[in-house]
Amino acid sequence: QVQFVESGGGLVQPGGSLKLSCAPSESISSIYAINWYRQAPGKQREWIAQTTNDGRARYADSVKGRFTTSRDNTKNMVYLEVTSLKPEDTAVYYCNRIGNPNWGQGTQVTVSS
């Protein structure tokens, strides 16, 4: 099954921004939809964004207007730009395809002053 490696997280102050990256083990041109999720301490994994290879994107209400996901098929990469970060955005961020039971290690985003 396809594997995803997330990177780009870090420690930022409230209002800051990061660009998260997702590197799949297979060609993303063969994957219609790739989703972003996050999991905060003590909480369930939350779906936050989706990008499709026909150029569409959609977002959860909690991140709409602040986060942007995109694909670069030439580089075989998926990105999540996270802006206007709030302390409640602190979580481990993951990318995955629908129905894939295998999850990567994710990348930690910590928003703190």
XYZ file of C-alpha atoms in Angstrom:
113
model
C 0.000 0.000 0.000
C 1.071 3.571 -0.559
C 3.101 5.205 2.213
C 3.201 8.914 3.040
C 5.994 10.843 4.746
C 5.012 14.167 6.297
C 7.449 16.980 7.041
C 7.656 20.731 7.594
C 6.171 21.050 11.054
C 7.699 23.046 13.845
C 7.208 25.502 16.687
C 5.579 28.805 15.722
C 3.991 31.734 17.533
C 0.260 32.464 17.234
C -0.462 34.104 13.894
C 2.483 32.398 12.237
C 2.610 30.160 9.176
C 4.153 26.899 8.022
C 4.260 24.880 4.811
C 3.785 21.172 5.405
C 4.876 18.606 2.819
C 3.616 15.114 2.027
C 5.804 12.711 0.037
C 4.018 9.582 -1.237
C 5.768 6.345 -2.134
C 3.708 6.080 -5.332
C 2.718 8.473 -8.082
C 0.051 10.885 -6.888
C -1.261 11.060 -10.443
C -2.756 7.633 -9.723
C -4.393 8.794 -6.476
C -7.572 10.781 -7.013
C -7.903 12.264 -3.530
C -5.326 12.891 -0.818
C -6.544 14.055 2.568
C -4.969 15.907 5.461
C -5.800 15.052 9.061
C -4.609 16.198 12.452
C -4.696 14.773 15.941
C -4.313 16.906 19.039
C -3.372 15.449 22.428
C -6.321 13.628 23.981
C -8.522 14.089 20.898
C -9.645 11.972 17.953
C -8.050 12.300 14.539
C -9.766 15.134 12.651
C -10.163 15.483 8.882
C -9.181 18.991 7.812
C -8.523 19.152 4.047
C -8.639 17.289 0.724
C -7.004 17.839 -2.655
C -7.985 15.962 -5.827
C -6.060 15.509 -9.067
C -8.708 17.436 -10.992
C -7.751 20.562 -9.050
C -10.455 20.633 -6.415
C -9.942 21.275 -2.720
C -12.221 21.350 0.303
C -11.727 22.086 3.981
C -13.169 21.555 7.411
C -14.828 24.582 8.982
C -12.136 24.684 11.652
C -9.436 25.548 9.090
C -11.368 27.069 6.172
C -9.879 30.374 5.084
C -6.597 29.728 6.885
C -5.223 26.495 5.358
C -4.566 25.733 1.683
C -3.731 22.326 0.201
C -2.263 21.742 -3.252
C -0.510 19.181 -5.459
C 2.622 19.334 -7.575
C 2.434 16.320 -9.868
C 5.843 17.060 -11.412
C 7.545 16.843 -8.005
C 5.108 14.185 -6.782
C 4.400 16.218 -3.647
C 1.346 17.392 -1.751
C 1.419 20.536 0.376
C -0.577 22.127 3.158
C 0.002 25.829 3.788
C -1.130 26.651 7.300
C -1.536 30.329 8.199
C -2.975 32.472 10.991
C -2.117 29.674 13.355
C -3.805 29.433 16.736
C -2.792 27.467 19.830
C -5.710 25.105 19.163
C -4.051 24.155 15.849
C -1.371 22.346 17.843
C -1.451 18.723 16.668
C 0.316 16.035 14.683
C -0.575 16.491 11.013
C -0.954 13.527 8.639
C -1.687 12.954 4.962
C -3.314 9.812 3.581
C -5.553 8.449 0.858
C -9.119 7.405 1.551
C -9.341 3.909 3.017
C -5.613 3.390 3.576
C -5.149 1.812 7.019
C -1.432 2.652 7.085
C -0.526 5.965 8.712
C 2.859 7.649 8.721
C 4.531 9.319 11.669
C 3.011 12.696 10.867
C 4.631 16.061 11.489
C 4.229 18.023 14.720
C 2.884 21.571 14.606
C 3.116 23.433 17.899
C 1.628 26.925 18.209
C 2.740 28.686 21.366
C 3.979 32.060 22.535
